[in-house]
Amino acid sequence: MNLTTKQADEYIGAKATDGRRPKYHLAPPVGWMNDPNGLTYYRGAYHLFYQYHPYDTLWGPMHWGHARSEDLLSFEPLPVALAPDGEEEDGCFSGGAVVRGDELVLLYTRHYEREGFKRQVQCKAVSRDGVRFTKERGVCIDTAGLPEGASRTDFRDPNPVRIGDRYFIFVGSKNERDEGQILVFESSDLSNFTYFTTIFDKRFGVMAECPDFFTLGGKDVLILSAIALPREGDKFRNVSACVYAVGKFDLEQKRFDIEYLDEIDGGYDFYAPQTLLDGRGRRVMMAWLQIWGEKYFLHEKGFDWNGSMTAPRVLSLKGGRLCQQPIDELKNYYGAEIDYFDGATVTKVQDAEFVLSEGASVRFENPALSQEYFELGVRDKTLYFDGSALPGEKKECRRVCGVDGDCVSVRLLLDSYSAEAFVGGGEHTFTAAVFMGGDRYRVRMSGGAYAARAHEITVRTEETV
Ligand code: FRU
């Protein structure tokens, strides 16, 4: 394809940005966004790339959009980093970044698809300033060196990680029985790559996408997105699920021993998470705040952007389970405190903490249309999130988790088009894209629900470079 970054930047620059946007969640200037890519901390700033189709609010030839941030909450849009401009390149699919000396190195999937023939290989682009990227000619990891049975067509989303003095690249794959697996490659210089091992588990779906490997609290953690993972009770209810596996990646034995595996987020809209290690040693995760196979509401309503990222979440392990908490810097954006009572109308952009006991609920209604709402509550010792009355596609009321004690505390991050719930110490999270008219909610509180604290989040300004 001959779509260039220059052409994309000119197109974006000529478009007026839609004022109806999330306030502290990253969304594209115009066009479509899906997976976060190359999340990294480079030269004192966070860099976040994303799967991007500037020319439409639906998925199309994939570019890498790019934004830089001091705190992952205010973003400075940067020029498009990658465009599908190669002869055998119909899309620059997802991938990761790694810092090598003073360079920022991106690994991405070159996707080629013509007349029923599909091929995916891993390629590289390098930058010395974190703004302009030069693709290296040639292919880093070709399908030729793949182990037997590994798909030649579904082989994508490289995640380069430095362990000791070696680089390991985790890549999404599936085997000949349509079972997801992760292929690991090894490199000493990011120029020559050799196959290292395969990580397999039957809970990796029919194809494992977007792997991300890291160490946390003395354990190794592998997260990935598993296509069509069958539902298990309350788990894995979306078309594809994001899972984390905690265990040990044994370099000698060349195996990843999984001690525990679970879903990352139980909500309707959460996919393709990636992490980075920041300058303070925190492991921070962000994901696409949407999912495949939906009717995309913003597209249908004629917005000129579609898709956003979740809020940045700091990860920890408690008793071997992954916990997520909103990044602390959010507090720097706190505005006025919000007074919660039954019937109050409140801003859509806020950080609030609720205490809910059996029979309690808090509902957020469209003030102009009270049949449109979402609700959080506790019933039968279960915390639920009910999105069934949200406009758009029908959502089921879902169990978030069981409630053991007398009550449960839920922190809710709200932005213009989303709700993210963090339960207790972040052992459970629930992410939902939320589309309702207006910029305020009417709150309905019942059964003794109360807000322990709530702050409006102040609006940021965006600057274009
Ligand atoms: C996951 C994914 C990746 C792929 C990208 C294409 O959402 O399907 O596997 O690289 O999206 O945009």
Short mmCIF file of C-alpha atoms and ligand atoms in Angstrom, two decimals:
data_model
loop_
_atom_site.label_atom_id
_atom_site.label_comp_id
_atom_site.label_asym_id
_atom_site.label_seq_id
_atom_site.Cartn_x
_atom_site.Cartn_y
_atom_site.Cartn_z
CA MET A 1 0.00 0.00 0.00
CA ASN A 2 1.21 3.49 -0.60
CA LEU A 3 -0.35 5.34 2.31
CA THR A 4 2.28 7.54 3.92
CA THR A 5 2.63 9.16 7.35
CA LYS A 6 2.87 12.56 5.63
CA GLN A 7 -0.45 12.07 3.91
CA ALA A 8 -2.03 10.96 7.19
CA ASP A 9 -0.67 13.98 9.10
CA GLU A 10 -1.91 16.36 6.43
CA TYR A 11 -5.34 14.78 6.52
CA ILE A 12 -5.52 14.98 10.33
CA GLY A 13 -4.21 18.56 10.34
CA ALA A 14 -6.88 19.69 7.90
CA LYS A 15 -9.72 18.26 10.00
CA ALA A 16 -11.30 20.21 12.83
CA THR A 17 -11.31 18.08 15.95
CA ASP A 18 -14.70 17.07 17.30
CA GLY A 19 -15.22 18.79 20.66
CA ARG A 20 -17.16 15.80 21.98
CA ARG A 21 -14.28 13.81 23.36
CA PRO A 22 -13.14 12.00 26.47
CA LYS A 23 -11.38 14.37 28.86
CA TYR A 24 -8.60 12.25 30.33
CA HIS A 25 -8.66 9.10 28.21
CA LEU A 26 -6.61 9.04 25.05
CA ALA A 27 -8.71 9.09 21.87
CA PRO A 28 -7.54 9.66 18.29
CA PRO A 29 -7.68 13.19 16.83
CA VAL A 30 -9.95 11.84 14.07
CA GLY A 31 -10.60 8.34 12.80
CA TRP A 32 -10.49 4.89 14.32
CA MET A 33 -8.33 3.58 17.18
CA ASN A 34 -7.87 0.07 18.48
CA ASP A 35 -4.99 -1.62 20.38
CA PRO A 36 -2.38 0.29 22.35
CA ASN A 37 1.04 -0.38 20.82
CA GLY A 38 4.62 0.21 21.88
CA LEU A 39 3.71 1.52 25.30
CA THR A 40 7.03 2.69 26.64
CA TYR A 41 8.89 5.19 28.79
CA TYR A 42 11.62 6.89 26.78
CA ARG A 43 13.71 9.92 27.63
CA GLY A 44 11.57 10.93 30.60
CA ALA A 45 8.20 10.72 28.85
CA TYR A 46 5.60 8.10 28.19
CA HIS A 47 5.05 7.10 24.57
CA LEU A 48 1.87 5.52 23.52
CA PHE A 49 1.22 4.30 20.01
CA TYR A 50 -2.01 2.80 18.82
CA GLN A 51 -3.62 0.96 15.95
CA TYR A 52 -4.97 3.75 13.85
CA HIS A 53 -7.06 4.32 10.75
CA PRO A 54 -7.15 8.10 10.28
CA TYR A 55 -9.48 8.13 7.27
CA ASP A 56 -12.55 6.50 8.75
CA THR A 57 -14.21 5.74 12.07
CA LEU A 58 -14.11 2.04 11.29
CA TRP A 59 -11.10 -0.26 11.10
CA GLY A 60 -9.04 -0.01 7.87
CA PRO A 61 -5.41 -0.03 6.69
CA MET A 62 -3.55 0.13 9.96
CA HIS A 63 -1.19 2.96 10.85
CA TRP A 64 0.47 3.59 14.20
CA GLY A 65 -0.90 6.75 15.81
CA HIS A 66 1.37 8.31 18.42
CA ALA A 67 1.02 10.45 21.53
CA ARG A 68 3.44 11.48 24.26
CA SER A 69 2.62 12.19 27.86
CA GLU A 70 4.16 13.23 31.15
CA ASP A 71 1.60 11.36 33.21
CA LEU A 72 -0.50 9.18 30.87
CA LEU A 73 -3.49 11.46 31.48
CA SER A 74 -2.69 14.53 29.38
CA PHE A 75 -1.45 13.66 25.94
CA GLU A 76 0.41 15.56 23.30
CA PRO A 77 -0.50 14.21 19.87
CA LEU A 78 2.57 13.47 17.76
CA PRO A 79 2.90 12.78 14.02
CA VAL A 80 1.72 9.38 12.84
CA ALA A 81 4.62 7.00 13.47
CA LEU A 82 4.02 4.27 10.89
CA ALA A 83 1.89 3.99 7.76
CA PRO A 84 1.41 1.01 5.46
CA ASP A 85 3.68 2.33 2.75
CA GLY A 86 5.56 -0.80 1.78
CA GLU A 87 4.93 -2.92 -1.25
CA GLU A 88 4.00 -5.98 0.69
CA GLU A 89 2.46 -4.04 3.55
CA ASP A 90 -1.29 -3.62 3.77
CA GLY A 91 -1.26 -2.77 7.44
CA CYS A 92 1.16 -2.03 10.26
CA PHE A 93 -0.40 -4.25 12.88
CA SER A 94 0.19 -4.24 16.61
CA GLY A 95 3.55 -4.53 18.28
CA GLY A 96 5.76 -3.22 21.01
CA ALA A 97 8.70 -0.97 21.72
CA VAL A 98 11.98 -1.33 23.51
CA VAL A 99 14.66 1.22 24.34
CA ARG A 100 18.11 0.28 23.03
CA GLY A 101 20.78 2.78 24.06
CA ASP A 102 19.44 6.12 22.89
CA GLU A 103 17.10 4.59 20.34
CA LEU A 104 13.44 3.75 20.54
CA VAL A 105 12.93 0.54 18.59
CA LEU A 106 9.46 -0.49 17.42
CA LEU A 107 8.60 -4.02 16.39
CA TYR A 108 5.36 -4.32 14.46
CA THR A 109 3.57 -6.85 12.30
CA ARG A 110 3.63 -6.31 8.57
CA HIS A 111 0.26 -7.56 7.45
CA TYR A 112 -0.20 -8.50 3.81
CA GLU A 113 -3.51 -9.62 2.38
CA ARG A 114 -4.45 -9.93 -1.28
CA GLU A 115 -6.81 -12.21 -3.19
CA GLY A 116 -7.33 -14.57 -0.30
CA PHE A 117 -3.62 -14.81 0.46
CA LYS A 118 -2.53 -13.58 3.87
CA ARG A 119 0.88 -13.28 5.45
CA GLN A 120 2.10 -11.75 8.71
CA VAL A 121 5.77 -11.12 9.51
CA GLN A 122 7.55 -9.02 12.11
CA CYS A 123 9.38 -5.83 11.15
CA LYS A 124 11.27 -3.01 12.81
CA ALA A 125 11.34 0.78 12.85
CA VAL A 126 13.82 2.92 14.77
CA SER A 127 13.81 6.47 16.12
CA ARG A 128 16.47 8.60 17.78
CA ASP A 129 14.16 11.41 18.83
CA GLY A 130 10.99 9.52 19.72
CA VAL A 131 9.07 11.40 17.04
CA ARG A 132 10.23 10.31 13.58
CA PHE A 133 10.57 6.61 12.85
CA THR A 134 12.47 4.95 10.06
CA LYS A 135 11.40 1.51 8.99
CA GLU A 136 14.20 -0.94 8.42
CA ARG A 137 13.99 -2.71 5.12
CA GLY A 138 13.51 -6.40 5.26
CA VAL A 139 11.84 -8.66 7.73
CA CYS A 140 13.09 -9.39 11.25
CA ILE A 141 11.09 -12.51 11.96
CA ASP A 142 9.84 -14.32 8.93
CA THR A 143 7.48 -17.26 8.78
CA ALA A 144 10.29 -19.42 7.43
CA GLY A 145 11.76 -20.07 10.86
CA LEU A 146 8.51 -20.95 12.58
CA PRO A 147 8.17 -24.23 14.46
CA GLU A 148 6.07 -26.96 12.93
CA GLY A 149 2.34 -26.47 13.09
CA ALA A 150 2.53 -22.73 13.84
CA SER A 151 0.25 -20.70 11.59
CA ARG A 152 1.96 -18.77 8.80
CA THR A 153 -1.01 -16.45 8.42
CA ASP A 154 -1.84 -15.65 12.03
CA PHE A 155 1.46 -14.61 13.50
CA ARG A 156 1.40 -11.15 14.97
CA ASP A 157 1.82 -8.54 17.69
CA PRO A 158 5.52 -8.82 18.69
CA ASN A 159 6.32 -7.77 22.26
CA PRO A 160 10.07 -7.21 22.72
CA VAL A 161 11.33 -7.54 26.29
CA ARG A 162 14.83 -7.24 27.63
CA ILE A 163 15.78 -9.94 30.12
CA GLY A 164 19.39 -9.70 31.32
CA ASP A 165 21.51 -8.99 28.27
CA ARG A 166 19.14 -10.68 25.83
CA TYR A 167 15.93 -9.65 24.13
CA PHE A 168 12.97 -11.98 24.02
CA ILE A 169 10.15 -11.33 21.61
CA PHE A 170 6.75 -12.78 22.45
CA VAL A 171 4.50 -13.14 19.40
CA GLY A 172 0.81 -14.13 19.06
CA SER A 173 0.15 -17.36 17.19
CA LYS A 174 -2.00 -20.44 16.85
CA ASN A 175 -1.25 -24.06 16.08
CA GLU A 176 -2.67 -26.41 13.41
CA ARG A 177 -5.58 -27.33 15.70
CA ASP A 178 -6.62 -23.67 15.98
CA GLU A 179 -5.41 -23.29 19.53
CA GLY A 180 -3.79 -20.09 20.65
CA GLN A 181 -0.12 -20.08 21.61
CA ILE A 182 2.69 -17.62 22.10
CA LEU A 183 5.93 -18.03 20.16
CA VAL A 184 9.05 -16.68 21.81
CA PHE A 185 12.11 -15.57 19.85
CA GLU A 186 15.48 -14.59 21.18
CA SER A 187 17.94 -11.95 20.04
CA SER A 188 21.13 -10.45 21.39
CA ASP A 189 21.05 -7.38 19.14
CA LEU A 190 17.50 -6.95 17.83
CA SER A 191 18.85 -7.70 14.37
CA ASN A 192 19.12 -11.48 14.39
CA PHE A 193 16.32 -13.47 15.86
CA THR A 194 16.05 -17.18 16.57
CA TYR A 195 13.09 -19.22 17.69
CA PHE A 196 13.31 -19.93 21.42
CA THR A 197 10.17 -21.69 22.61
CA THR A 198 6.36 -21.94 22.50
CA ILE A 199 4.07 -21.15 25.40
CA PHE A 200 0.80 -23.03 25.23
CA ASP A 201 -2.26 -23.30 27.40
CA LYS A 202 -5.74 -24.41 26.44
CA ARG A 203 -7.10 -21.14 27.85
CA PHE A 204 -5.41 -19.10 25.10
CA GLY A 205 -8.49 -19.28 22.84
CA VAL A 206 -8.39 -20.14 19.13
CA MET A 207 -5.69 -17.52 18.56
CA ALA A 208 -3.56 -15.66 21.09
CA GLU A 209 -3.05 -11.98 20.25
CA CYS A 210 -1.17 -9.09 21.81
CA PRO A 211 1.12 -10.81 24.33
CA ASP A 212 2.87 -8.70 26.94
CA PHE A 213 5.42 -10.22 29.28
CA PHE A 214 6.80 -8.66 32.47
CA THR A 215 7.95 -9.44 35.97
CA LEU A 216 6.01 -8.20 38.96
CA GLY A 217 6.51 -8.85 42.66
CA GLY A 218 9.04 -11.61 41.98
CA LYS A 219 6.80 -13.47 39.54
CA ASP A 220 6.65 -13.61 35.77
CA VAL A 221 3.41 -12.49 34.19
CA LEU A 222 2.19 -13.01 30.65
CA ILE A 223 -0.92 -11.21 29.51
CA LEU A 224 -2.63 -11.85 26.20
CA SER A 225 -5.89 -11.52 24.32
CA ALA A 226 -7.52 -14.87 23.56
CA ILE A 227 -9.94 -15.02 20.64
CA ALA A 228 -13.17 -16.97 21.25
CA LEU A 229 -12.21 -18.27 24.66
CA PRO A 230 -15.26 -20.30 25.78
CA ARG A 231 -17.26 -18.83 28.63
CA GLU A 232 -16.65 -20.33 32.08
CA GLY A 233 -19.40 -19.32 34.48
CA ASP A 234 -19.09 -15.56 34.93
CA LYS A 235 -15.75 -15.44 33.18
CA PHE A 236 -14.76 -14.76 29.59
CA ARG A 237 -18.14 -13.41 28.52
CA ASN A 238 -16.93 -11.30 25.60
CA VAL A 239 -16.21 -12.59 22.10
CA SER A 240 -12.56 -12.56 23.07
CA ALA A 241 -11.08 -12.35 26.53
CA CYS A 242 -7.95 -10.84 28.02
CA VAL A 243 -6.15 -13.14 30.39
CA TYR A 244 -3.10 -13.00 32.62
CA ALA A 245 -0.95 -15.94 33.55
CA VAL A 246 1.27 -15.75 36.62
CA GLY A 247 4.16 -18.16 36.89
CA LYS A 248 7.78 -18.64 36.03
CA PHE A 249 9.47 -18.18 32.70
CA ASP A 250 12.34 -20.62 32.99
CA LEU A 251 15.05 -19.62 30.52
CA GLU A 252 17.07 -22.80 31.11
CA GLN A 253 14.17 -25.15 30.56
CA LYS A 254 12.67 -22.83 27.94
CA ARG A 255 9.21 -22.98 29.42
CA PHE A 256 6.63 -20.84 31.12
CA ASP A 257 5.05 -22.66 34.04
CA ILE A 258 1.64 -21.21 34.76
CA GLU A 259 0.64 -21.15 38.42
CA TYR A 260 -2.53 -19.15 38.00
CA LEU A 261 -4.55 -17.80 35.09
CA ASP A 262 -7.54 -15.49 35.17
CA GLU A 263 -9.43 -12.83 33.28
CA ILE A 264 -7.99 -9.32 33.52
CA ASP A 265 -11.21 -7.31 33.40
CA GLY A 266 -14.80 -8.53 33.51
CA GLY A 267 -16.37 -5.59 31.65
CA TYR A 268 -17.96 -5.26 28.22
CA ASP A 269 -15.19 -3.19 26.66
CA PHE A 270 -11.60 -4.09 27.36
CA TYR A 271 -9.13 -5.54 24.87
CA ALA A 272 -5.49 -5.87 23.87
CA PRO A 273 -3.89 -4.50 27.06
CA GLN A 274 -0.20 -3.61 27.10
CA THR A 275 2.10 -2.52 29.90
CA LEU A 276 5.20 -0.45 30.47
CA LEU A 277 7.68 0.02 33.27
CA ASP A 278 7.87 3.69 34.11
CA GLY A 279 10.63 5.87 35.55
CA ARG A 280 9.41 5.12 39.09
CA GLY A 281 9.48 1.36 38.64
CA ARG A 282 5.71 1.05 38.32
CA ARG A 283 4.15 -1.45 35.93
CA VAL A 284 1.37 0.44 34.19
CA MET A 285 -1.27 -1.11 31.93
CA MET A 286 -3.62 0.40 29.36
CA ALA A 287 -6.05 -1.31 27.03
CA TRP A 288 -8.36 -0.50 24.17
CA LEU A 289 -11.65 0.59 25.74
CA GLN A 290 -13.73 -1.28 23.22
CA ILE A 291 -13.90 -4.72 21.71
CA TRP A 292 -14.29 -6.43 18.36
CA GLY A 293 -17.59 -7.33 16.76
CA GLU A 294 -19.69 -4.49 18.15
CA LYS A 295 -21.90 -2.01 16.43
CA TYR A 296 -19.75 1.01 17.03
CA PHE A 297 -21.99 3.63 18.53
CA LEU A 298 -19.79 6.66 17.87
CA HIS A 299 -19.43 5.66 14.24
CA GLU A 300 -23.17 5.22 13.89
CA LYS A 301 -23.82 8.57 15.53
CA GLY A 302 -21.47 10.36 13.14
CA PHE A 303 -18.67 11.27 15.54
CA ASP A 304 -15.41 11.84 13.69
CA TRP A 305 -13.39 9.68 16.11
CA ASN A 306 -14.04 6.20 17.46
CA GLY A 307 -12.24 4.32 20.21
CA SER A 308 -10.20 5.27 23.24
CA MET A 309 -7.79 3.82 25.76
CA THR A 310 -8.60 2.87 29.33
CA ALA A 311 -7.21 4.95 32.14
CA PRO A 312 -3.64 3.93 33.06
CA ARG A 313 -3.67 1.30 35.79
CA VAL A 314 -0.81 0.48 38.10
CA LEU A 315 -0.43 -3.27 38.54
CA SER A 316 0.53 -5.29 41.58
CA LEU A 317 0.27 -8.90 42.67
CA LYS A 318 -1.55 -9.76 45.86
CA GLY A 319 -1.52 -13.41 46.82
CA GLY A 320 -0.60 -14.24 43.23
CA ARG A 321 -3.60 -12.34 41.80
CA LEU A 322 -3.30 -9.30 39.58
CA CYS A 323 -4.59 -6.07 41.08
CA GLN A 324 -5.18 -2.81 39.26
CA GLN A 325 -5.40 0.71 40.62
CA PRO A 326 -5.83 3.97 38.73
CA ILE A 327 -2.55 5.84 38.44
CA ASP A 328 -2.00 8.24 41.38
CA GLU A 329 -1.42 11.24 39.15
CA LEU A 330 -5.15 11.37 38.55
CA LYS A 331 -5.36 13.27 41.84
CA ASN A 332 -3.49 16.17 40.22
CA TYR A 333 -6.57 16.73 38.09
CA TYR A 334 -9.10 16.80 40.88
CA GLY A 335 -11.47 19.73 40.75
CA ALA A 336 -14.37 20.39 43.09
CA GLU A 337 -15.73 17.71 45.38
CA ILE A 338 -19.07 16.31 44.28
CA ASP A 339 -21.97 16.14 46.62
CA TYR A 340 -23.77 12.84 46.16
CA PHE A 341 -27.40 12.32 47.12
CA ASP A 342 -30.35 10.61 45.54
CA GLY A 343 -31.49 12.76 42.61
CA ALA A 344 -28.28 14.81 42.31
CA THR A 345 -27.07 15.70 38.82
CA VAL A 346 -23.33 15.21 38.56
CA THR A 347 -20.61 15.72 35.98
CA LYS A 348 -19.73 12.81 33.74
CA VAL A 349 -16.02 13.37 34.34
CA GLN A 350 -15.11 12.26 37.82
CA ASP A 351 -13.42 9.87 40.22
CA ALA A 352 -15.78 8.60 42.93
CA GLU A 353 -15.73 5.91 45.56
CA PHE A 354 -18.90 4.21 46.66
CA VAL A 355 -19.68 1.91 49.55
CA LEU A 356 -22.36 -0.63 48.77
CA SER A 357 -23.91 -3.14 51.12
CA GLU A 358 -26.49 -5.83 50.40
CA GLY A 359 -29.44 -4.32 48.51
CA ALA A 360 -27.65 -1.02 47.77
CA SER A 361 -27.27 0.43 44.31
CA VAL A 362 -26.15 3.55 42.52
CA ARG A 363 -27.60 4.34 39.13
CA PHE A 364 -26.37 6.87 36.57
CA GLU A 365 -29.22 8.07 34.38
CA ASN A 366 -29.49 10.26 31.37
CA PRO A 367 -31.24 13.29 32.97
CA ALA A 368 -33.23 13.82 29.80
CA LEU A 369 -34.23 10.16 29.42
CA SER A 370 -34.41 8.22 32.66
CA GLN A 371 -34.84 4.85 30.94
CA GLU A 372 -31.21 5.17 29.81
CA TYR A 373 -28.80 4.31 32.59
CA PHE A 374 -26.20 1.98 34.01
CA GLU A 375 -26.18 0.72 37.55
CA LEU A 376 -23.82 -0.78 40.09
CA GLY A 377 -25.21 -2.62 43.06
CA VAL A 378 -25.06 -5.55 45.44
CA ARG A 379 -27.67 -8.25 45.35
CA ASP A 380 -27.43 -11.76 46.82
CA LYS A 381 -23.87 -11.09 47.97
CA THR A 382 -22.88 -10.27 44.42
CA LEU A 383 -21.62 -7.00 43.03
CA TYR A 384 -23.21 -6.45 39.62
CA PHE A 385 -22.85 -3.96 36.80
CA ASP A 386 -26.03 -3.53 34.84
CA GLY A 387 -25.52 -2.01 31.39
CA SER A 388 -28.70 -3.46 29.94
CA ALA A 389 -30.40 -0.03 29.79
CA LEU A 390 -27.52 1.70 28.02
CA PRO A 391 -28.25 2.97 24.53
CA GLY A 392 -26.62 1.02 21.73
CA GLU A 393 -26.23 -2.71 21.59
CA LYS A 394 -27.99 -4.73 24.25
CA LYS A 395 -25.70 -5.59 27.15
CA GLU A 396 -26.34 -8.19 29.82
CA CYS A 397 -26.29 -7.40 33.51
CA ARG A 398 -23.04 -8.96 34.77
CA ARG A 399 -21.72 -10.25 38.02
CA VAL A 400 -18.49 -8.43 38.83
CA CYS A 401 -17.53 -10.46 41.92
CA GLY A 402 -18.83 -11.92 45.15
CA VAL A 403 -19.12 -9.75 48.26
CA ASP A 404 -17.75 -11.47 51.35
CA GLY A 405 -18.12 -8.93 54.13
CA ASP A 406 -20.92 -6.51 54.95
CA CYS A 407 -20.10 -4.12 52.17
CA VAL A 408 -17.81 -3.50 49.25
CA SER A 409 -16.07 -0.34 48.12
CA VAL A 410 -16.01 0.47 44.45
CA ARG A 411 -13.99 3.23 42.87
CA LEU A 412 -15.52 4.46 39.67
CA LEU A 413 -13.64 6.45 37.06
CA LEU A 414 -16.07 8.18 34.78
CA ASP A 415 -15.28 10.08 31.62
CA SER A 416 -17.57 11.39 28.90
CA TYR A 417 -17.82 7.97 27.22
CA SER A 418 -16.71 5.41 29.75
CA ALA A 419 -17.01 3.90 33.22
CA GLU A 420 -14.25 1.89 34.90
CA ALA A 421 -14.92 0.22 38.22
CA PHE A 422 -12.14 -0.90 40.60
CA VAL A 423 -13.34 -3.10 43.41
CA GLY A 424 -11.69 -3.10 46.84
CA GLY A 425 -7.94 -3.19 46.33
CA GLY A 426 -8.33 -3.59 42.57
CA GLU A 427 -8.73 -7.39 42.60
CA HIS A 428 -11.62 -6.99 40.16
CA THR A 429 -12.22 -4.38 37.52
CA PHE A 430 -15.07 -3.74 35.14
CA THR A 431 -14.71 -1.52 32.08
CA ALA A 432 -17.57 -0.26 29.94
CA ALA A 433 -17.93 2.16 27.07
CA VAL A 434 -20.92 4.34 27.92
CA PHE A 435 -22.76 6.55 25.49
CA MET A 436 -25.51 8.81 26.75
CA GLY A 437 -26.54 12.29 25.70
CA GLY A 438 -25.56 15.43 27.62
CA ASP A 439 -22.65 16.03 29.93
CA ARG A 440 -24.25 15.12 33.27
CA TYR A 441 -25.83 12.13 34.93
CA ARG A 442 -28.71 12.07 37.33
CA VAL A 443 -27.81 9.79 40.23
CA ARG A 444 -30.22 7.40 41.88
CA MET A 445 -28.97 5.97 45.15
CA SER A 446 -30.87 3.38 47.07
CA GLY A 447 -30.56 0.79 49.80
CA GLY A 448 -28.07 2.85 51.79
CA ALA A 449 -25.50 3.32 49.02
CA TYR A 450 -23.21 6.25 49.70
CA ALA A 451 -20.27 7.99 48.11
CA ALA A 452 -17.26 8.00 50.42
CA ARG A 453 -15.62 10.66 48.26
CA ALA A 454 -16.03 12.05 44.78
CA HIS A 455 -14.11 14.60 42.76
CA GLU A 456 -14.72 16.12 39.45
CA ILE A 457 -11.75 15.71 37.09
CA THR A 458 -10.72 18.92 35.45
CA VAL A 459 -10.58 19.21 31.71
CA ARG A 460 -7.21 19.07 30.05
CA THR A 461 -6.15 20.96 26.97
CA GLU A 462 -4.51 19.31 24.03
CA GLU A 463 -1.69 20.75 22.04
CA THR A 464 -0.79 19.65 18.58
CA VAL A 465 2.84 19.42 17.73
C1 FRU B 1 -6.08 -7.14 18.25
C2 FRU B 1 -5.66 -7.15 16.79
C3 FRU B 1 -4.22 -7.56 16.68
C4 FRU B 1 -3.82 -6.98 15.36
C5 FRU B 1 -4.58 -5.67 15.36
C6 FRU B 1 -5.00 -5.19 14.00
O1 FRU B 1 -7.12 -6.27 18.53
O2 FRU B 1 -6.50 -8.03 16.07
O3 FRU B 1 -3.99 -8.94 16.77
O4 FRU B 1 -2.46 -6.79 15.24
O5 FRU B 1 -5.72 -5.88 16.17
O6 FRU B 1 -5.49 -3.90 14.06
#
